[in-house]
Coordinates of C-alpha atoms in Angstrom, one line a residue:
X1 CA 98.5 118.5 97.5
X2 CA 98.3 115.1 99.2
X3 CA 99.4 115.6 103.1
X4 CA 99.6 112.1 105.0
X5 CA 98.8 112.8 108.5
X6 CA 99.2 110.3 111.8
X7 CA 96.1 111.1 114.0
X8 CA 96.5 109.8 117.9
X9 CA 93.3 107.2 118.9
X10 CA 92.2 106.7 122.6
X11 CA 90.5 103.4 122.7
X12 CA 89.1 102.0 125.7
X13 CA 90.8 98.8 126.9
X14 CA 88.4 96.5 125.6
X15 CA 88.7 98.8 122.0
X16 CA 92.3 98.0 122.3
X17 CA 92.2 94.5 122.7
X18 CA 89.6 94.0 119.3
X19 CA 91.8 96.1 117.3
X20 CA 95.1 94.1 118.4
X21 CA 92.9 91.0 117.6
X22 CA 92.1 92.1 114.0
X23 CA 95.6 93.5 113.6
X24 CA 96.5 89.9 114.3
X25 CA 94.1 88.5 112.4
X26 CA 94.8 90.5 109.3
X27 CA 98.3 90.4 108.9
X28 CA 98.5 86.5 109.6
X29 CA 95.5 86.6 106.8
X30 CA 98.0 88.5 104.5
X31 CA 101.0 86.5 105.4
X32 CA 99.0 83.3 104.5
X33 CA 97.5 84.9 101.1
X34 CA 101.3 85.8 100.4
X35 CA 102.6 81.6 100.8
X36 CA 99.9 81.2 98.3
X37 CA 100.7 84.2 96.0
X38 CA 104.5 82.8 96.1
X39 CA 103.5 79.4 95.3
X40 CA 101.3 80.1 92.6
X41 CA 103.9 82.6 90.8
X42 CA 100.9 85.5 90.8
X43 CA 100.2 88.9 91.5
X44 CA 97.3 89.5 90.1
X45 CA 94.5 89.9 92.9
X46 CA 91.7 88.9 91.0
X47 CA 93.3 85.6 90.8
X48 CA 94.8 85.1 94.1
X49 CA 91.3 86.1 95.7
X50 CA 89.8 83.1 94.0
X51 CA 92.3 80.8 95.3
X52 CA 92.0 82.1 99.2
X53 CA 89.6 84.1 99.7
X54 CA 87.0 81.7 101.3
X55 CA 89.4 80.5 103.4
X56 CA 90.8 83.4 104.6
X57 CA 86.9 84.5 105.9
X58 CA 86.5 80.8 107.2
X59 CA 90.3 80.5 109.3
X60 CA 90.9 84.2 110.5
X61 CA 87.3 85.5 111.3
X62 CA 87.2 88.3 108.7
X63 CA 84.2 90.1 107.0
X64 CA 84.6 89.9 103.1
X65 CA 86.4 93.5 102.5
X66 CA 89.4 92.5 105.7
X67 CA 89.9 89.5 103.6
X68 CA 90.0 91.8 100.3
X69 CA 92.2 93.9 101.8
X70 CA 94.6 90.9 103.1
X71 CA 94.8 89.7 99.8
X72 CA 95.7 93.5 98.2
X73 CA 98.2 93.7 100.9
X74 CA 100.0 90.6 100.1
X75 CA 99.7 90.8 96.4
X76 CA 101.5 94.5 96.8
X77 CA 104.1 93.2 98.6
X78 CA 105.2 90.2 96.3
X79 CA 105.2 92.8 93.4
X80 CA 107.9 94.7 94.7
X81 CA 110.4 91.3 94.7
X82 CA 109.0 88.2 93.6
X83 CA 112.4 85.9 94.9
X84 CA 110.9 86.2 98.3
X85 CA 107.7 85.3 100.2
X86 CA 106.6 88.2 102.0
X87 CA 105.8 88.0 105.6
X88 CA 104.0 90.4 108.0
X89 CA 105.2 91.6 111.0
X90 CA 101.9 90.3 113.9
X91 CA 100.8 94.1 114.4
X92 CA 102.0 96.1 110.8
X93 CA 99.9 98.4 110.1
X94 CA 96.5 97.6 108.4
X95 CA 94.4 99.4 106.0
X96 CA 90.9 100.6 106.2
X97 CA 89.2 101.6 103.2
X98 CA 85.5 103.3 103.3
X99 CA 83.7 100.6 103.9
X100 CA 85.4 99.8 106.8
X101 CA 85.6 103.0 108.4
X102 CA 83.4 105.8 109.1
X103 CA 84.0 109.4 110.4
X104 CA 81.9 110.5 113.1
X105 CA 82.7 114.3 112.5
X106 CA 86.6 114.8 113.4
X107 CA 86.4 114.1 117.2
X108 CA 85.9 109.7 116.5
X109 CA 86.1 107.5 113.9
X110 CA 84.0 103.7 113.5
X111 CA 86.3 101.1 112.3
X112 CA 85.3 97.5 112.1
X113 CA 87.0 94.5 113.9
X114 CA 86.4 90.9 113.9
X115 CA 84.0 90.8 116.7
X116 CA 82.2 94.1 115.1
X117 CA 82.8 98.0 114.9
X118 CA 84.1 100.4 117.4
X119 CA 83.9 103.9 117.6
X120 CA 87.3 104.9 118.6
X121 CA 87.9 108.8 119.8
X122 CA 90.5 110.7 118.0
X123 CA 92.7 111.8 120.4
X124 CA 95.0 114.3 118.2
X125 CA 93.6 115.2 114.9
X126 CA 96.8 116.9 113.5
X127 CA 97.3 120.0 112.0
X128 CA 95.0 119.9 108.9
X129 CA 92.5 117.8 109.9
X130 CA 90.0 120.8 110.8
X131 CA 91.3 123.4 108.5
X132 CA 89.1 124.5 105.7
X133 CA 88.8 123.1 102.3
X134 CA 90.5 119.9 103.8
X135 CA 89.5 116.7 101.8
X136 CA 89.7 113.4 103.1
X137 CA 91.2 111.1 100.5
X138 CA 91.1 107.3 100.1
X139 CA 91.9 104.2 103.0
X140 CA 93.9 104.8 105.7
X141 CA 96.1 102.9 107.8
X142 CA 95.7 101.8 111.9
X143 CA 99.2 101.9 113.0
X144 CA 99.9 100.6 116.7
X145 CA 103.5 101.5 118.3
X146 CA 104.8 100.5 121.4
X147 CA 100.3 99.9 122.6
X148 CA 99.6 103.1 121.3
X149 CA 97.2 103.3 117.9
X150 CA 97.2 105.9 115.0
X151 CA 95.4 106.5 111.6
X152 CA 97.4 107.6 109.3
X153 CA 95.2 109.6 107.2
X154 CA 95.9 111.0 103.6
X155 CA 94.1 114.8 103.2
X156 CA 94.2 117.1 100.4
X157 CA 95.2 120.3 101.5
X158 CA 95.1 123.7 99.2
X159 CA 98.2 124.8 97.6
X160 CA 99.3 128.1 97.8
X161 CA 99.8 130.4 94.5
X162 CA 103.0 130.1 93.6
X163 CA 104.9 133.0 92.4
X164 CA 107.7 133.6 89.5
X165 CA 110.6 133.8 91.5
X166 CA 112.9 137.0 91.5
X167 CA 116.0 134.9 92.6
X168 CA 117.2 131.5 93.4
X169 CA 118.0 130.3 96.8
X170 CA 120.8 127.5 96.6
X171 CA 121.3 125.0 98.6
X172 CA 124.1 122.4 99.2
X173 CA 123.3 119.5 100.7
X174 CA 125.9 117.3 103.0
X175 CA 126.9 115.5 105.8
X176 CA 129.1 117.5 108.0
X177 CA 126.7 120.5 107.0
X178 CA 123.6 119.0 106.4
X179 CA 122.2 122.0 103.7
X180 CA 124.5 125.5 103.0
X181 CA 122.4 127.8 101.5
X182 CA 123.6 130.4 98.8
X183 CA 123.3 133.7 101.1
X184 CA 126.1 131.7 103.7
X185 CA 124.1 130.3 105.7
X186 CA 124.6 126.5 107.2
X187 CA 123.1 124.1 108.9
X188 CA 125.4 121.7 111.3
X189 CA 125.2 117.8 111.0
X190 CA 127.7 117.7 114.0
X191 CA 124.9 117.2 116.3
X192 CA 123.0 114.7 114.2
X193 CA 126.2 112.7 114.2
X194 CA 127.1 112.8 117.3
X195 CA 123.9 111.1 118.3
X196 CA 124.1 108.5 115.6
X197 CA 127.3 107.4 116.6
X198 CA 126.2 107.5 120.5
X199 CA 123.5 105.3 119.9
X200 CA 125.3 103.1 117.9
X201 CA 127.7 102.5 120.6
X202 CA 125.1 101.9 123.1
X203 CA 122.9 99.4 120.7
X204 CA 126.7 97.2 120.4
X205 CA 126.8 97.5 124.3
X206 CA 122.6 96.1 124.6
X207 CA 123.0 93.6 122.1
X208 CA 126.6 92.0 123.1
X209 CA 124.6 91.7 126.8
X210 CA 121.7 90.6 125.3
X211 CA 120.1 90.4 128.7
X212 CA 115.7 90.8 128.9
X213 CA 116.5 94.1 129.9
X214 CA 118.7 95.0 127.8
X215 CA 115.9 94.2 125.0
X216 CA 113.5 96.1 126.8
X217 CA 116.1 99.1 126.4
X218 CA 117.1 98.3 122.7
X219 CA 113.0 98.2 121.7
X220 CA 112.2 101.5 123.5
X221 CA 115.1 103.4 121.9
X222 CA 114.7 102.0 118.6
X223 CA 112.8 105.3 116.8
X224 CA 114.3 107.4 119.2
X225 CA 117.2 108.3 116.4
X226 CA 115.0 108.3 113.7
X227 CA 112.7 110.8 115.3
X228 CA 115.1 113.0 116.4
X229 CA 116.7 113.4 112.4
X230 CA 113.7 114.1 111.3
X231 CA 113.2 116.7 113.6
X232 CA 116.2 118.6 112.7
X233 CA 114.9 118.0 108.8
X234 CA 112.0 119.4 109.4
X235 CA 113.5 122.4 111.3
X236 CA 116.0 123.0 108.4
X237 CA 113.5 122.5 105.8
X238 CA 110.8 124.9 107.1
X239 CA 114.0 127.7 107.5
X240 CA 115.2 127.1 104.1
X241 CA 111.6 128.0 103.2
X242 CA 111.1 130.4 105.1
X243 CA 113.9 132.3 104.1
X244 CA 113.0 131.4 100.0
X245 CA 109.1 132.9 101.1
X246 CA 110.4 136.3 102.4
X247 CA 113.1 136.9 99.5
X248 CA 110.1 135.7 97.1
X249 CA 113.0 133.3 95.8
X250 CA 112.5 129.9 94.7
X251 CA 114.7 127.1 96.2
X252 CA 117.0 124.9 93.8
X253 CA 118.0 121.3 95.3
X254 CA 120.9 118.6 94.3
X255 CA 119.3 116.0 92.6
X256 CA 120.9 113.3 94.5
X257 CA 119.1 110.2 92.9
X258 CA 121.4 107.2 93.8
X259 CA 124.2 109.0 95.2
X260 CA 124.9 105.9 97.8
X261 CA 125.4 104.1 94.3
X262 CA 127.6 106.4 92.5
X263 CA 129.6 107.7 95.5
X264 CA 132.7 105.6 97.5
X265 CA 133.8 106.7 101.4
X266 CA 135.9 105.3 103.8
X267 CA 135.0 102.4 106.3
X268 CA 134.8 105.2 108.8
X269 CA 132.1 107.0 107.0
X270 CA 130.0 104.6 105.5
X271 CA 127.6 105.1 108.4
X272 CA 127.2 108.4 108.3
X273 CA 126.2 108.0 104.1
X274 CA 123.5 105.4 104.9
X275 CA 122.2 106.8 107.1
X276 CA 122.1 110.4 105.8
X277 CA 118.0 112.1 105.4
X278 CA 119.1 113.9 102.3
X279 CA 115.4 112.4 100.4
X280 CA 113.6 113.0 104.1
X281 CA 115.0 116.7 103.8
X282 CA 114.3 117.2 100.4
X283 CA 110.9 115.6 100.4
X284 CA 110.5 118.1 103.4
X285 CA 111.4 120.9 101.5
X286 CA 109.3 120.1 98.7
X287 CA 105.8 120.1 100.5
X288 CA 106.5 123.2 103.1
X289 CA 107.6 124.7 99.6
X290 CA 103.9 123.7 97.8
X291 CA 101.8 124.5 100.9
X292 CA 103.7 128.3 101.0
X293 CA 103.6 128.7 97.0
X294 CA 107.6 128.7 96.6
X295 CA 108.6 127.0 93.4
X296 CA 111.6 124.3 94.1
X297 CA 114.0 123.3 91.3
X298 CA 116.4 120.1 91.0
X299 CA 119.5 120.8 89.5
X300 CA 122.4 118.7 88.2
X301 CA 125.1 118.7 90.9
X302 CA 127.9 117.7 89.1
X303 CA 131.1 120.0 89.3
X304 CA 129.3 122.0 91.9
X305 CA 131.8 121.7 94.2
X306 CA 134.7 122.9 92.1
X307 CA 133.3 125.1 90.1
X308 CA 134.4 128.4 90.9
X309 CA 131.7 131.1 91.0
X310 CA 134.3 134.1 90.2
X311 CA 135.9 132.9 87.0
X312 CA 134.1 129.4 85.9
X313 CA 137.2 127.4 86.6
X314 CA 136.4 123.6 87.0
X315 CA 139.0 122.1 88.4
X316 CA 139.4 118.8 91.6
X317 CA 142.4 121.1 92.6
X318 CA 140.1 124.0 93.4
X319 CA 139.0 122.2 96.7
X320 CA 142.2 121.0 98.7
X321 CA 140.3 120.3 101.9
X322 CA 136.4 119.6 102.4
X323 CA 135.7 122.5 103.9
X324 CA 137.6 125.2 101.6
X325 CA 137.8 126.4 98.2
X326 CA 140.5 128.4 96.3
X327 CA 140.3 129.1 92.9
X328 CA 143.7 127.7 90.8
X329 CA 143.1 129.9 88.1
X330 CA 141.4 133.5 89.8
X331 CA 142.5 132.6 93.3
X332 CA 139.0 133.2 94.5
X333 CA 138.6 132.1 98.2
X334 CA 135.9 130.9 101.2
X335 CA 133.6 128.2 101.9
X336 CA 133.4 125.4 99.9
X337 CA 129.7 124.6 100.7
X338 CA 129.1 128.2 100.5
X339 CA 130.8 128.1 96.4
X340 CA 128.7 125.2 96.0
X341 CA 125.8 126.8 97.1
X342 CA 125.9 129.6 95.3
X343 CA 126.5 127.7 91.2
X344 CA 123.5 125.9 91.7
X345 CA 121.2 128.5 92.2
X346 CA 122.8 129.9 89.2
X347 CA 122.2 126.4 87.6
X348 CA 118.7 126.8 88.5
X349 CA 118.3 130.5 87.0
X350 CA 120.2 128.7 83.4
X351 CA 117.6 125.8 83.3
X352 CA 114.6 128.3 84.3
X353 CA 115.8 130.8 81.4
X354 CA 116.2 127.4 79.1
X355 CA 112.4 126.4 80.1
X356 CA 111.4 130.4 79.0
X357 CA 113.0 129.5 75.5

């Protein structure tokens, strides 16, 4: 399977400064290809590249595959909405195909700048970088955040047999649990809320002051939320797989494919529904899954939350409160995550006995 991993550089100063100066360079190239892109009503690169690509070498001091790779940027981006002209942030991230970058083992890697190439030492090479059987694969991006650079690097990394599975582990996905699974087992959002709405108090307090310092505050802080959350995804995920490994279960997911769209919550809780990593856990769970050979399922979720798992009953009554569950018709009790949990592993072991037939 493909991995993307975001190696740490340690270029000298003067490194530093040529890379900032073709970050520059680039993106302003790519911003400039996109006017004309927007103008012209095209996408197509072949097209666009006749139309700037002289110019682009000629104004912004960049060898011939820079300016190719300005022009794929730009086209990219006016694909994905052609009502607006894209424009690049001074220092987003740039790619680097092979002819742009070499690898000088796994301890440095030569990439080329306007004023020539560099070779940069790889500070961090991440956790597959040096295993066996580990394939490079295709461009990669230089990332720079907050002065310090990455390469994001894609690598193909061996997949582990993957078994039959003798059971089903489900899971329920939430907010104020963020996953149940069907043995009882749940993991809190409490904490992952609590920071969301701390932050958010504090960015309202930064930005009503809107002071210099204030800014300095807001831009340091800005993917300090976002890293935390992921953290506690990738904690849940790797537990949830873990647990699916040692059972020699597979793992069946809510497919929750444009459940902002479908569902409706109070004012009070709209925050907390944006904001919510249910894809970031599942894609999570999906690749720790691959890599340890544990077969993961997406099942329909619907009713599975007041579906009973005694007698069948579906019913809206069966779940008075969020966190409870008791049965109209049996008068089956307990958890309602913990119910929910438990029909869609079964909903996993119909659809894999469906698949056998």
């Amino acid at each position: 399977m493909l991995v993307t991993e975001l190696l740490k550089l340690a270029p000298s100063p003067e490194q530093g400064r040529a890379l900032l100066v073709t970050m520059r360079a680039c993106n302003a190239a790519a911003t400039r290809a996109a006017e004309v892109a927007f103008a012209h009503r095209t996408a197509n690169k072949i097209a666009l590249q006749r139309l700037v690509y002289a110019g682009l070498r000629h104004e912004f001091g960049l060898s011939a595959q820079m300016a190719v790779r300005s022009i794929a940027k730009a086209c990219e981006a006016y694909k994905r909405d052609k009502n607006i002209k894209p424009v690049f942030r001074p220092l987003g991230a740039v790619a680097y195909d092979q002819r742009i970058l070499t690898w000088k083992g796994r301890d440095a890697v030569s990439l080329l700048t306007v004023s020539g190439r560099v070779v940069v030492p790889v500070l961090y090479r991440g956790r597959w970088l040096n295993s066996e059987g580990v394939i490079l694969r295709g461009q990669a991006d230089l990332v720079c955040r907050d002065g310090v650079f990455f390469l994001a690097v894609v690598v193909e990394v061996p997949e582990a047999a993957r078994e039959e599975p003798q059971g089903w582990l489900g899971v329920d996905l939430g907010i104020v649990n963020l996953a149940t699974d069907s043995t009882g087992e749940s993991y809190s959002g409490r904490g992952v809320r609590a920071v969301r709405r701390r932050n958010a108090r504090l960015r309202a307090r930064l930005q009503s002051k809107g002071t210099k310092s204030a800014k300095r505050l807001l831009k340091r802080r800005r993917r300090k939320e976002s890293r935390f959350a992921r953290n506690v995804n990738h904690v849940i995920a790797k537990k949830l797989v873990g647990k699916a490994k040692d059972t020699r279960s597979g793992i069946a997911l809510e497919d929750l494919t444009g459940i902002r769209e479908r569902v409706t919550v109070r004012k009070a809780q709209r925050a907390d529904l944006h904001s919510w990593g249910f894809h970031q856990l599942r894609t999570f769970v999906t690749y720790k899954a691959a890599l340890a050979g544990v077969v993961v399922r997406l099942v329909d979720p619907r009713n599975t939350s007041r579906t009973c798992p005694g007698c069948g009953h579906i019913d809206r009554r069966n779940r008075p409160t969020r966190d409870d569950f008791r049965c109209v018709s049996c008068g089956l009790a307990g958890p309602a995550d913990h119910f929910a949990a438990i029909n869609i592993g079964r909903r996993a072991v119909r659809h894999a006995a469906d698949d056998a037939a």
